[in-house]
Every structure is written in structure tokens, then in C-alpha cells.
PDB file of C-alpha atoms in Angstrom:
ATOM      1  CA  MET A   1     -11.167 -15.003   6.510  1.00 61.00           C
ATOM      2  CA  ALA A   2     -10.454 -13.509   9.944  1.00 92.00           C
ATOM      3  CA  PHE A   3     -11.412 -10.381  11.824  1.00 95.00           C
ATOM      4  CA  LEU A   4      -9.363  -8.513  14.410  1.00 93.00           C
ATOM      5  CA  ASP A   5     -10.822  -6.000  16.852  1.00 95.00           C
ATOM      6  CA  LEU A   6      -8.628  -2.899  17.131  1.00 94.00           C
ATOM      7  CA  ASP A   7     -10.074  -0.383  19.573  1.00 89.00           C
ATOM      8  CA  GLY A   8     -13.579  -1.033  18.289  1.00 93.00           C
ATOM      9  CA  LEU A   9     -12.677  -1.270  14.616  1.00 96.00           C
ATOM     10  CA  ARG A  10     -13.445  -4.668  13.066  1.00 97.00           C
ATOM     11  CA  LEU A  11     -10.442  -5.215  10.805  1.00 97.00           C
ATOM     12  CA  HIS A  12     -10.672  -7.809   8.021  1.00 97.00           C
ATOM     13  CA  VAL A  13      -7.351  -9.677   7.809  1.00 97.00           C
ATOM     14  CA  GLN A  14      -6.049 -12.392   5.524  1.00 97.00           C
ATOM     15  CA  ARG A  15      -2.906 -14.348   6.330  1.00 96.00           C
ATOM     16  CA  LEU A  16      -1.000 -16.613   3.950  1.00 95.00           C
ATOM     17  CA  GLY A  17       2.117 -18.499   4.914  1.00 92.00           C
ATOM     18  CA  PRO A  18       4.556 -21.184   3.845  1.00 92.00           C
ATOM     19  CA  GLN A  19       2.963 -24.587   3.326  1.00 84.00           C
ATOM     20  CA  ASP A  20       6.166 -26.598   3.790  1.00 87.00           C
ATOM     21  CA  GLY A  21       6.197 -26.393   7.586  1.00 85.00           C
ATOM     22  CA  ARG A  22       9.454 -24.452   7.651  1.00 91.00           C
ATOM     23  CA  PRO A  23       9.884 -21.075   9.369  1.00 93.00           C
ATOM     24  CA  PRO A  24       9.008 -18.065   7.199  1.00 95.00           C
ATOM     25  CA  ALA A  25      11.787 -16.530   5.144  1.00 95.00           C
ATOM     26  CA  ALA A  26      10.389 -13.073   6.014  1.00 96.00           C
ATOM     27  CA  THR A  27       7.162 -11.347   6.980  1.00 97.00           C
ATOM     28  CA  ALA A  28       5.551  -8.984   4.482  1.00 98.00           C
ATOM     29  CA  VAL A  29       2.542  -6.762   5.157  1.00 98.00           C
ATOM     30  CA  LEU A  30       0.669  -5.711   2.017  1.00 98.00           C
ATOM     31  CA  LEU A  31      -1.085  -2.334   2.112  1.00 98.00           C
ATOM     32  CA  HIS A  32      -3.673  -1.255  -0.465  1.00 98.00           C
ATOM     33  CA  GLY A  33      -4.724   2.185  -1.686  1.00 97.00           C
ATOM     34  CA  LEU A  34      -7.727   4.455  -1.184  1.00 97.00           C
ATOM     35  CA  LEU A  35     -11.357   4.312  -2.316  1.00 96.00           C
ATOM     36  CA  THR A  36     -11.549   1.636  -5.037  1.00 92.00           C
ATOM     37  CA  ASP A  37      -8.833  -0.606  -3.605  1.00 95.00           C
ATOM     38  CA  SER A  38      -8.873  -3.443  -1.055  1.00 96.00           C
ATOM     39  CA  LEU A  39      -6.751  -6.387   0.013  1.00 96.00           C
ATOM     40  CA  ALA A  40      -8.115  -8.226  -3.043  1.00 94.00           C
ATOM     41  CA  SER A  41      -5.665  -6.326  -5.252  1.00 93.00           C
ATOM     42  CA  HIS A  42      -2.839  -8.092  -3.421  1.00 95.00           C
ATOM     43  CA  TYR A  43      -4.628 -11.387  -2.836  1.00 93.00           C
ATOM     44  CA  PHE A  44      -4.981 -11.941  -6.575  1.00 92.00           C
ATOM     45  CA  THR A  45      -1.511 -10.667  -7.527  1.00 93.00           C
ATOM     46  CA  LEU A  46       1.446 -10.868  -5.137  1.00 95.00           C
ATOM     47  CA  ALA A  47       0.261 -12.737  -2.057  1.00 96.00           C
ATOM     48  CA  PRO A  48       0.010 -16.398  -3.163  1.00 95.00           C
ATOM     49  CA  ALA A  49       3.378 -16.363  -4.940  1.00 96.00           C
ATOM     50  CA  LEU A  50       5.073 -14.698  -1.959  1.00 97.00           C
ATOM     51  CA  ALA A  51       3.663 -17.354   0.363  1.00 96.00           C
ATOM     52  CA  ALA A  52       4.857 -20.075  -2.030  1.00 95.00           C
ATOM     53  CA  ALA A  53       8.353 -18.560  -1.793  1.00 96.00           C
ATOM     54  CA  GLY A  54       8.316 -18.976   1.990  1.00 96.00           C
ATOM     55  CA  VAL A  55       7.085 -15.520   3.018  1.00 97.00           C
ATOM     56  CA  GLU A  56       4.548 -14.962   5.787  1.00 97.00           C
ATOM     57  CA  VAL A  57       2.026 -12.582   4.200  1.00 97.00           C
ATOM     58  CA  LEU A  58      -0.367 -10.338   6.107  1.00 97.00           C
ATOM     59  CA  MET A  59      -3.047  -8.368   4.247  1.00 98.00           C
ATOM     60  CA  TYR A  60      -5.956  -6.358   5.570  1.00 98.00           C
ATOM     61  CA  ASP A  61      -8.713  -4.077   4.357  1.00 98.00           C
ATOM     62  CA  GLN A  62      -7.937  -0.593   5.582  1.00 98.00           C
ATOM     63  CA  ARG A  63     -10.584   1.229   7.612  1.00 98.00           C
ATOM     64  CA  GLY A  64     -13.670   1.998   5.549  1.00 98.00           C
ATOM     65  CA  HIS A  65     -12.650  -0.425   2.778  1.00 97.00           C
ATOM     66  CA  GLY A  66     -13.581  -3.977   1.828  1.00 96.00           C
ATOM     67  CA  ARG A  67     -14.918  -5.993   4.741  1.00 97.00           C
ATOM     68  CA  THR A  68     -13.342  -3.846   7.449  1.00 98.00           C
ATOM     69  CA  GLY A  69     -15.644  -1.626   9.485  1.00 97.00           C
ATOM     70  CA  ARG A  70     -16.666   1.788   8.152  1.00 97.00           C
ATOM     71  CA  PRO A  71     -16.862   4.267  11.048  1.00 97.00           C
ATOM     72  CA  PRO A  72     -18.363   7.661  10.158  1.00 98.00           C
ATOM     73  CA  SER A  73     -15.166   9.498  11.139  1.00 98.00           C
ATOM     74  CA  GLY A  74     -11.534   8.833  11.987  1.00 98.00           C
ATOM     75  CA  TYR A  75      -9.806   8.824   8.583  1.00 98.00           C
ATOM     76  CA  ARG A  76      -6.725  10.928   9.145  1.00 98.00           C
ATOM     77  CA  LEU A  77      -3.432   9.395   8.048  1.00 98.00           C
ATOM     78  CA  GLU A  78      -2.458   8.815  11.670  1.00 98.00           C
ATOM     79  CA  ASP A  79      -5.587   6.670  12.153  1.00 98.00           C
ATOM     80  CA  PHE A  80      -4.498   4.379   9.305  1.00 98.00           C
ATOM     81  CA  VAL A  81      -0.984   4.235  10.779  1.00 98.00           C
ATOM     82  CA  ASP A  82      -2.420   3.358  14.197  1.00 98.00           C
ATOM     83  CA  ASP A  83      -4.294   0.457  12.564  1.00 98.00           C
ATOM     84  CA  LEU A  84      -1.099  -0.857  10.979  1.00 98.00           C
ATOM     85  CA  ALA A  85       0.847  -0.523  14.233  1.00 97.00           C
ATOM     86  CA  GLY A  86      -1.901  -2.354  16.123  1.00 96.00           C
ATOM     87  CA  LEU A  87      -1.997  -5.136  13.543  1.00 96.00           C
ATOM     88  CA  LEU A  88       1.773  -5.627  13.800  1.00 97.00           C
ATOM     89  CA  ASP A  89       1.666  -5.689  17.597  1.00 95.00           C
ATOM     90  CA  ARG A  90      -1.074  -8.326  17.572  1.00 94.00           C
ATOM     91  CA  LEU A  91       0.010 -10.562  14.682  1.00 93.00           C
ATOM     92  CA  ALA A  92       3.622  -9.963  13.643  1.00 89.00           C
ATOM     93  CA  GLY A  93       5.747 -10.652  16.710  1.00 85.00           C
ATOM     94  CA  ASP A  94       8.460  -8.244  17.785  1.00 86.00           C
ATOM     95  CA  GLY A  95      10.793  -8.150  14.800  1.00 89.00           C
ATOM     96  CA  PRO A  96      10.868  -5.850  11.783  1.00 96.00           C
ATOM     97  CA  VAL A  97       8.668  -6.600   8.776  1.00 97.00           C
ATOM     98  CA  HIS A  98       8.712  -5.655   5.106  1.00 98.00           C
ATOM     99  CA  LEU A  99       5.953  -3.244   4.083  1.00 98.00           C
ATOM    100  CA  LEU A 100       4.651  -3.427   0.505  1.00 98.00           C
ATOM    101  CA  GLY A 101       2.394  -0.461  -0.154  1.00 98.00           C
ATOM    102  CA  ASN A 102       0.343   0.363  -3.232  1.00 97.00           C
ATOM    103  CA  SER A 103      -0.463   4.078  -3.685  1.00 97.00           C
ATOM    104  CA  PHE A 104      -1.887   5.342  -0.347  1.00 98.00           C
ATOM    105  CA  GLY A 105      -0.710   2.083   1.224  1.00 98.00           C
ATOM    106  CA  GLY A 106       2.861   3.209   0.615  1.00 98.00           C
ATOM    107  CA  THR A 107       2.120   6.543   2.285  1.00 98.00           C
ATOM    108  CA  VAL A 108       0.957   4.628   5.373  1.00 98.00           C
ATOM    109  CA  ALA A 109       4.143   2.541   5.241  1.00 98.00           C
ATOM    110  CA  PHE A 110       6.405   5.615   5.109  1.00 98.00           C
ATOM    111  CA  SER A 111       4.543   7.160   8.045  1.00 98.00           C
ATOM    112  CA  LEU A 112       4.927   4.031  10.166  1.00 98.00           C
ATOM    113  CA  ALA A 113       8.648   3.900   9.365  1.00 98.00           C
ATOM    114  CA  ALA A 114       8.967   7.521  10.497  1.00 97.00           C
ATOM    115  CA  ARG A 115       7.100   6.753  13.727  1.00 96.00           C
ATOM    116  CA  ARG A 116       8.442   3.274  14.562  1.00 96.00           C
ATOM    117  CA  PRO A 117      11.621   2.653  12.559  1.00 95.00           C
ATOM    118  CA  ALA A 118      12.554  -0.523  14.443  1.00 95.00           C
ATOM    119  CA  ARG A 119       9.387  -2.171  13.154  1.00 96.00           C
ATOM    120  CA  VAL A 120      10.243  -1.761   9.455  1.00 98.00           C
ATOM    121  CA  ALA A 121      12.818  -3.912   7.662  1.00 97.00           C
ATOM    122  CA  GLY A 122      12.148  -2.242   4.321  1.00 98.00           C
ATOM    123  CA  ILE A 123       9.521  -0.572   2.148  1.00 98.00           C
ATOM    124  CA  LEU A 124       8.524  -1.409  -1.402  1.00 98.00           C
ATOM    125  CA  ALA A 125       6.306   1.448  -2.534  1.00 98.00           C
ATOM    126  CA  VAL A 126       4.343   1.075  -5.779  1.00 98.00           C
ATOM    127  CA  GLU A 127       3.208   4.400  -7.220  1.00 98.00           C
ATOM    128  CA  SER A 128       3.387   6.062  -3.845  1.00 98.00           C
ATOM    129  CA  GLU A 129       4.929   8.931  -1.906  1.00 97.00           C
ATOM    130  CA  PRO A 130       5.457  10.017   1.704  1.00 98.00           C
ATOM    131  CA  ALA A 131       2.929  12.400   3.201  1.00 98.00           C
ATOM    132  CA  SER A 132       3.864  16.073   2.829  1.00 96.00           C
ATOM    133  CA  PRO A 133       2.016  19.396   2.570  1.00 96.00           C
ATOM    134  CA  ALA A 134       2.022  18.997  -1.226  1.00 96.00           C
ATOM    135  CA  TRP A 135       0.600  15.478  -0.864  1.00 97.00           C
ATOM    136  CA  ALA A 136      -2.162  16.727   1.458  1.00 98.00           C
ATOM    137  CA  ALA A 137      -3.115  19.526  -0.963  1.00 97.00           C
ATOM    138  CA  LYS A 138      -3.187  17.114  -3.899  1.00 97.00           C
ATOM    139  CA  LEU A 139      -5.352  14.603  -2.001  1.00 97.00           C
ATOM    140  CA  ASP A 140      -7.701  17.410  -0.980  1.00 97.00           C
ATOM    141  CA  GLY A 141      -8.379  18.211  -4.632  1.00 97.00           C
ATOM    142  CA  ILE A 142      -8.677  14.565  -5.684  1.00 96.00           C
ATOM    143  CA  LEU A 143     -11.071  13.646  -2.878  1.00 97.00           C
ATOM    144  CA  ARG A 144     -13.281  16.713  -3.295  1.00 96.00           C
ATOM    145  CA  ARG A 145     -13.603  15.978  -6.996  1.00 95.00           C
ATOM    146  CA  ALA A 146     -14.322  12.306  -6.356  1.00 95.00           C
ATOM    147  CA  GLU A 147     -16.922  13.174  -3.724  1.00 95.00           C
ATOM    148  CA  THR A 148     -18.864  15.177  -6.341  1.00 95.00           C
ATOM    149  CA  GLU A 149     -18.334  12.974  -9.377  1.00 93.00           C
ATOM    150  CA  LEU A 150     -19.049   9.638  -7.685  1.00 92.00           C
ATOM    151  CA  ALA A 151     -22.382  10.941  -6.431  1.00 92.00           C
ATOM    152  CA  ASP A 152     -23.438  11.612 -10.044  1.00 90.00           C
ATOM    153  CA  GLU A 153     -25.300   8.733 -11.698  1.00 93.00           C
ATOM    154  CA  SER A 154     -24.242   9.905 -15.152  1.00 91.00           C
ATOM    155  CA  THR A 155     -20.590   9.591 -14.118  1.00 90.00           C
ATOM    156  CA  LEU A 156     -21.177   6.076 -12.829  1.00 90.00           C
ATOM    157  CA  ALA A 157     -22.974   5.161 -16.047  1.00 92.00           C
ATOM    158  CA  TRP A 158     -19.982   6.434 -18.053  1.00 91.00           C
ATOM    159  CA  VAL A 159     -17.611   4.348 -15.905  1.00 87.00           C
ATOM    160  CA  ALA A 160     -19.732   1.260 -16.519  1.00 91.00           C
ATOM    161  CA  ALA A 161     -19.801   1.875 -20.274  1.00 92.00           C
ATOM    162  CA  GLN A 162     -16.111   2.681 -20.612  1.00 89.00           C
ATOM    163  CA  ARG A 163     -14.490   0.540 -17.914  1.00 88.00           C
ATOM    164  CA  GLY A 164     -16.943  -2.274 -17.283  1.00 92.00           C
ATOM    165  CA  ALA A 165     -19.340  -3.377 -14.571  1.00 91.00           C
ATOM    166  CA  HIS A 166     -16.653  -4.396 -12.064  1.00 89.00           C
ATOM    167  CA  THR A 167     -14.975  -0.977 -12.120  1.00 90.00           C
ATOM    168  CA  ALA A 168     -18.391   0.674 -11.880  1.00 90.00           C
ATOM    169  CA  ARG A 169     -19.171  -1.344  -8.741  1.00 92.00           C
ATOM    170  CA  LEU A 170     -15.871  -0.232  -7.201  1.00 91.00           C
ATOM    171  CA  ALA A 171     -16.631   3.393  -8.115  1.00 92.00           C
ATOM    172  CA  ARG A 172     -20.106   3.181  -6.590  1.00 94.00           C
ATOM    173  CA  SER A 173     -18.651   1.707  -3.372  1.00 94.00           C
ATOM    174  CA  ALA A 174     -16.076   4.505  -3.255  1.00 95.00           C
ATOM    175  CA  GLY A 175     -18.882   7.035  -3.636  1.00 95.00           C
ATOM    176  CA  ARG A 176     -20.710   5.514  -0.670  1.00 96.00           C
ATOM    177  CA  LEU A 177     -17.511   5.659   1.391  1.00 97.00           C
ATOM    178  CA  LEU A 178     -17.066   9.358   0.619  1.00 97.00           C
ATOM    179  CA  ALA A 179     -20.739  10.184   1.166  1.00 96.00           C
ATOM    180  CA  GLY A 180     -21.027   8.298   4.443  1.00 97.00           C
ATOM    181  CA  THR A 181     -17.778   9.246   6.181  1.00 98.00           C
ATOM    182  CA  SER A 182     -15.463  12.177   6.857  1.00 98.00           C
ATOM    183  CA  LEU A 183     -12.631  10.666   4.785  1.00 98.00           C
ATOM    184  CA  ALA A 184     -12.531  13.470   2.177  1.00 97.00           C
ATOM    185  CA  ARG A 185     -12.069  16.064   4.925  1.00 98.00           C
ATOM    186  CA  ASP A 186      -9.899  13.999   7.262  1.00 98.00           C
ATOM    187  CA  ILE A 187      -7.120  12.988   4.866  1.00 98.00           C
ATOM    188  CA  PRO A 188      -6.059  16.575   3.990  1.00 97.00           C
ATOM    189  CA  ALA A 189      -6.190  17.495   7.712  1.00 97.00           C
ATOM    190  CA  SER A 190      -3.835  14.673   8.715  1.00 98.00           C
ATOM    191  CA  ARG A 191      -0.896  15.170  11.050  1.00 96.00           C
ATOM    192  CA  LEU A 192       2.046  14.918   8.664  1.00 96.00           C
ATOM    193  CA  PRO A 193       5.532  13.618   9.407  1.00 96.00           C
ATOM    194  CA  THR A 194       8.133  16.372   9.292  1.00 95.00           C
ATOM    195  CA  GLU A 195      10.835  16.396   6.651  1.00 95.00           C
ATOM    196  CA  ALA A 196      13.362  15.627   9.401  1.00 96.00           C
ATOM    197  CA  GLN A 197      11.356  12.561  10.435  1.00 96.00           C
ATOM    198  CA  LEU A 198      11.240  11.331   6.851  1.00 96.00           C
ATOM    199  CA  ARG A 199      14.961  11.929   6.338  1.00 96.00           C
ATOM    200  CA  ALA A 200      15.579   9.801   9.435  1.00 96.00           C
ATOM    201  CA  ILE A 201      14.074   6.711   7.727  1.00 97.00           C
ATOM    202  CA  ARG A 202      17.050   4.404   7.273  1.00 95.00           C
ATOM    203  CA  CYS A 203      15.441   1.199   6.018  1.00 97.00           C
ATOM    204  CA  PRO A 204      15.930   0.253   2.351  1.00 98.00           C
ATOM    205  CA  VAL A 205      13.217   1.550   0.020  1.00 98.00           C
ATOM    206  CA  LEU A 206      12.388   0.453  -3.508  1.00 98.00           C
ATOM    207  CA  ALA A 207      10.088   2.926  -5.279  1.00 98.00           C
ATOM    208  CA  VAL A 208       8.266   1.477  -8.306  1.00 98.00           C
ATOM    209  CA  TYR A 209       6.702   3.812 -10.867  1.00 98.00           C
ATOM    210  CA  GLY A 210       4.971   3.542 -14.209  1.00 98.00           C
ATOM    211  CA  THR A 211       6.922   5.477 -16.812  1.00 98.00           C
ATOM    212  CA  GLU A 212       3.720   7.266 -17.871  1.00 97.00           C
ATOM    213  CA  SER A 213       2.694   8.188 -14.322  1.00 97.00           C
ATOM    214  CA  ASP A 214       2.819  11.740 -12.945  1.00 95.00           C
ATOM    215  CA  LEU A 215       4.521  10.338  -9.848  1.00 96.00           C
ATOM    216  CA  ALA A 216       7.553   9.194 -11.837  1.00 96.00           C
ATOM    217  CA  ASP A 217       8.809  12.799 -11.786  1.00 95.00           C
ATOM    218  CA  GLN A 218       9.305  12.608  -8.013  1.00 95.00           C
ATOM    219  CA  ALA A 219      11.881   9.797  -8.153  1.00 97.00           C
ATOM    220  CA  ALA A 220      14.949  12.035  -7.855  1.00 96.00           C
ATOM    221  CA  TRP A 221      13.384  13.989  -4.977  1.00 96.00           C
ATOM    222  CA  LEU A 222      12.532  10.812  -3.054  1.00 97.00           C
ATOM    223  CA  GLU A 223      16.012   9.386  -3.546  1.00 97.00           C
ATOM    224  CA  GLU A 224      17.479  12.615  -2.185  1.00 97.00           C
ATOM    225  CA  LEU A 225      15.071  12.603   0.764  1.00 96.00           C
ATOM    226  CA  LEU A 226      15.569   8.963   1.773  1.00 96.00           C
ATOM    227  CA  PRO A 227      19.210   7.864   1.996  1.00 91.00           C
ATOM    228  CA  ARG A 228      18.544   4.223   1.064  1.00 96.00           C
ATOM    229  CA  CYS A 229      15.897   4.730  -1.608  1.00 97.00           C
ATOM    230  CA  ARG A 230      16.239   3.407  -5.151  1.00 97.00           C
ATOM    231  CA  SER A 231      13.749   3.792  -8.017  1.00 98.00           C
ATOM    232  CA  THR A 232      12.696   1.496 -10.823  1.00 98.00           C
ATOM    233  CA  PHE A 233      10.266   2.124 -13.681  1.00 98.00           C
ATOM    234  CA  VAL A 234       7.753  -0.119 -15.439  1.00 98.00           C
ATOM    235  CA  PRO A 235       7.557   0.832 -19.126  1.00 97.00           C
ATOM    236  CA  GLY A 236       4.249   1.963 -20.584  1.00 97.00           C
ATOM    237  CA  GLN A 237       2.365   1.989 -17.271  1.00 97.00           C
ATOM    238  CA  GLU A 238       0.464   4.759 -15.522  1.00 95.00           C
ATOM    239  CA  HIS A 239      -0.739   4.687 -11.899  1.00 94.00           C
ATOM    240  CA  SER A 240      -2.319   1.204 -11.899  1.00 93.00           C
ATOM    241  CA  VAL A 241       0.995  -0.664 -12.104  1.00 96.00           C
ATOM    242  CA  LEU A 242       0.025  -3.375  -9.625  1.00 96.00           C
ATOM    243  CA  VAL A 243      -3.185  -4.255 -11.485  1.00 93.00           C
ATOM    244  CA  GLU A 244      -1.870  -3.792 -15.013  1.00 94.00           C
ATOM    245  CA  ALA A 245       1.587  -5.377 -14.580  1.00 96.00           C
ATOM    246  CA  PRO A 246       1.313  -7.751 -11.590  1.00 96.00           C
ATOM    247  CA  GLY A 247       3.947 -10.158 -12.891  1.00 96.00           C
ATOM    248  CA  THR A 248       6.536  -7.412 -13.135  1.00 97.00           C
ATOM    249  CA  VAL A 249       5.738  -6.133  -9.643  1.00 97.00           C
ATOM    250  CA  LEU A 250       5.977  -9.682  -8.278  1.00 97.00           C
ATOM    251  CA  ASP A 251       9.364 -10.252  -9.896  1.00 96.00           C
ATOM    252  CA  LEU A 252      10.654  -6.962  -8.502  1.00 97.00           C
ATOM    253  CA  THR A 253       9.327  -7.843  -5.046  1.00 97.00           C
ATOM    254  CA  LEU A 254      10.982 -11.258  -4.976  1.00 97.00           C
ATOM    255  CA  ALA A 255      14.303  -9.824  -6.131  1.00 96.00           C
ATOM    256  CA  TRP A 256      14.088  -7.045  -3.535  1.00 97.00           C
ATOM    257  CA  LEU A 257      13.344  -9.464  -0.685  1.00 97.00           C
ATOM    258  CA  ARG A 258      16.271 -11.677  -1.713  1.00 96.00           C
ATOM    259  CA  GLU A 259      18.581  -8.683  -1.924  1.00 95.00           C
ATOM    260  CA  HIS A 260      17.719  -7.779   1.655  1.00 93.00           C
ATOM    261  CA  GLY A 261      18.366 -11.178   3.149  1.00 92.00           C
ATOM    262  CA  ALA A 262      15.141 -13.173   2.785  1.00 94.00           C
ATOM    263  CA  PRO A 263      16.088 -16.827   2.062  1.00 95.00           C
ATOM    264  CA  LEU A 264      13.299 -17.435  -0.447  1.00 96.00           C
ATOM    265  CA  ARG A 265      12.548 -20.961  -1.610  1.00 92.00           C
ATOM    266  CA  GLY A 266      10.449 -22.802  -4.174  1.00 79.00           C
ATOM    267  CA  PRO A 267      10.123 -22.015  -7.903  1.00 72.00           C
ATOM    268  CA  ALA A 268       9.483 -18.315  -7.323  1.00 64.00           C
ATOM    269  CA  ALA A 269      12.803 -17.932  -5.537  1.00 61.00           C
ATOM    270  CA  ARG A 270      14.635 -18.492  -8.807  1.00 58.00           C
ATOM    271  CA  VAL A 271      12.916 -15.469 -10.334  1.00 54.00           C
ATOM    272  CA  GLY A 272      14.043 -13.293  -7.453  1.00 47.00           C
ATOM    273  CA  GLN A 273      17.582 -14.597  -7.793  1.00 53.00           C
ATOM    274  CA  ASP A 274      17.688 -13.898 -11.523  1.00 52.00           C
ATOM    275  CA  LEU A 275      16.485 -10.297 -11.115  1.00 50.00           C
ATOM    276  CA  GLU A 276      18.395  -9.386  -7.972  1.00 49.00           C
ATOM    277  CA  GLY A 277      21.418  -8.059  -9.811  1.00 49.00           C
ATOM    278  CA  SER A 278      19.311  -5.764 -11.976  1.00 48.00           C
ATOM    279  CA  LEU A 279      18.092  -3.890  -8.870  1.00 51.00           C
ATOM    280  CA  ARG A 280      21.537  -3.018  -7.590  1.00 47.00           C
TER     281      ARG A 280
END
């Protein structure tokens, strides 16, 4: 476990890398989603296998989440993007990196690519979308509802009964985050990238959706918006693709990294090689 100070924010960072002493095949930064998510969702799914394939993996708890500091304010999208940019400047050298974003983590990745395109080799976005006025309005409704519901003990009791104690603990932590910070008001008030800035993103993008997710309907729009975007769909899944189908997401990630020049190695590399053709 390590902590990085970024302008007064104590950022919890985990770093996994190749164990064979050879230079990394690529650098991947894994970005988690809002409220109930943390770097743990990547640590227990993609990260170890990526490191075993020769990838330098950086993960961190986004502001307000996990073991990272929880300031009372400062939760606009641009604040999250500033954190990512600062992390890259401190820990990832000068070259471009691959960004793997789950849900809101993908939104942060798209925004960094719009701001600093030379820093981004590619984006793999799982159940995610770029920030837009429609995105801000949707998040406003979701966060306002969550702020009310997660403060209600009867709601938390229902979550525990229906989804288990672990999910209930995550929901309770999310409720504390919303109650103790300005996040629910800051996110909808974020400074959004313009459509022209998004259209200027030229790095390759793989958008992964669950077939049963509401976001799957945006695939054609995103492919039209981003000139190098391609979509793939995980059958039978809703929004929690990473948690519910981690093996599939890992296989897609390895194949995508190989396709874009990462010389993967070890047993996992064979999986990426086998699937690479199916992504073309």
C-alpha cells in the first residue's frame, strides 16, 4: 500500500508490475466508478493477471473513495481528471498509457484524453460514456436519489436482506460520502468537454457493454462521435459487467492490449492472442 500527496489530497495507490525483471510491455491505469466502487474492484479482477502478462498496472482510490482522502468539497469531474493527470506526472513517466475505466472511471478517462491526448495510448471503457449535458443531467438525478435513499435505514436494511452484508456496507459507505461531501451537487455542475474536444480524441477506444444495460443503446452514437471507437457486448449482463463477468473483461483487455502493440508474455498472453482477431 502506498499514498501519494497531490495538492493536499492523500491518494491511495497500488502498483503491480512484471515479476520477471523485464521492462513492462505497457502501462495501464485502472479507474473505478462512483460511490460503491474502489480500486478493489480491479485489484481482485484484472490487475494481477495484467501484471503477470508483463503490464505495469497503476490503480488508485479516487477522491472520497476507499482509503483516499475525503475532502468536504471538490468533486467536479475536472477535479477527478486533475488527480489522474497528477498521478501520471508523478508515477507514469512521460509516455502515453492505456486507461481502463469502469463506469465513471471511463468518463474520467475520456476527459483526460480530451485534455491531454498525448498522454493516452488508448481507452478501454466498461459500461461508460463521455461527459455531456445528458450525462450531467442523468447523474444529477441518480445522485439526488441516492443521497435520499442511502440515508434511509429501511433502504439499507433491504439492501442487506436482498444483496448481502458486503453490498450493504458499500451502500452505507456511499451514503456517508454523499452526506459528508458536496459530490452530489458538484458532479452535475462539472465543466464538460465540448463535442469538438471529444471528436478530437484520436486514440483507439474499446467500449464494453452488457447486452441488458441501458448504456448499450449508446454504442452507435459513441462510434460516430469517436473515430477510432469500437463496441463489444457481454451477453446477459447489465451495468456490473466487471464484477459479474471479470474473466470476459480480462480476456477482452488482453486481446485489446495485444492488438495495440503491447508485447504481452506469460500464460495470459496466449488468451489475448487467441481473442485478438475477434475484436477486429
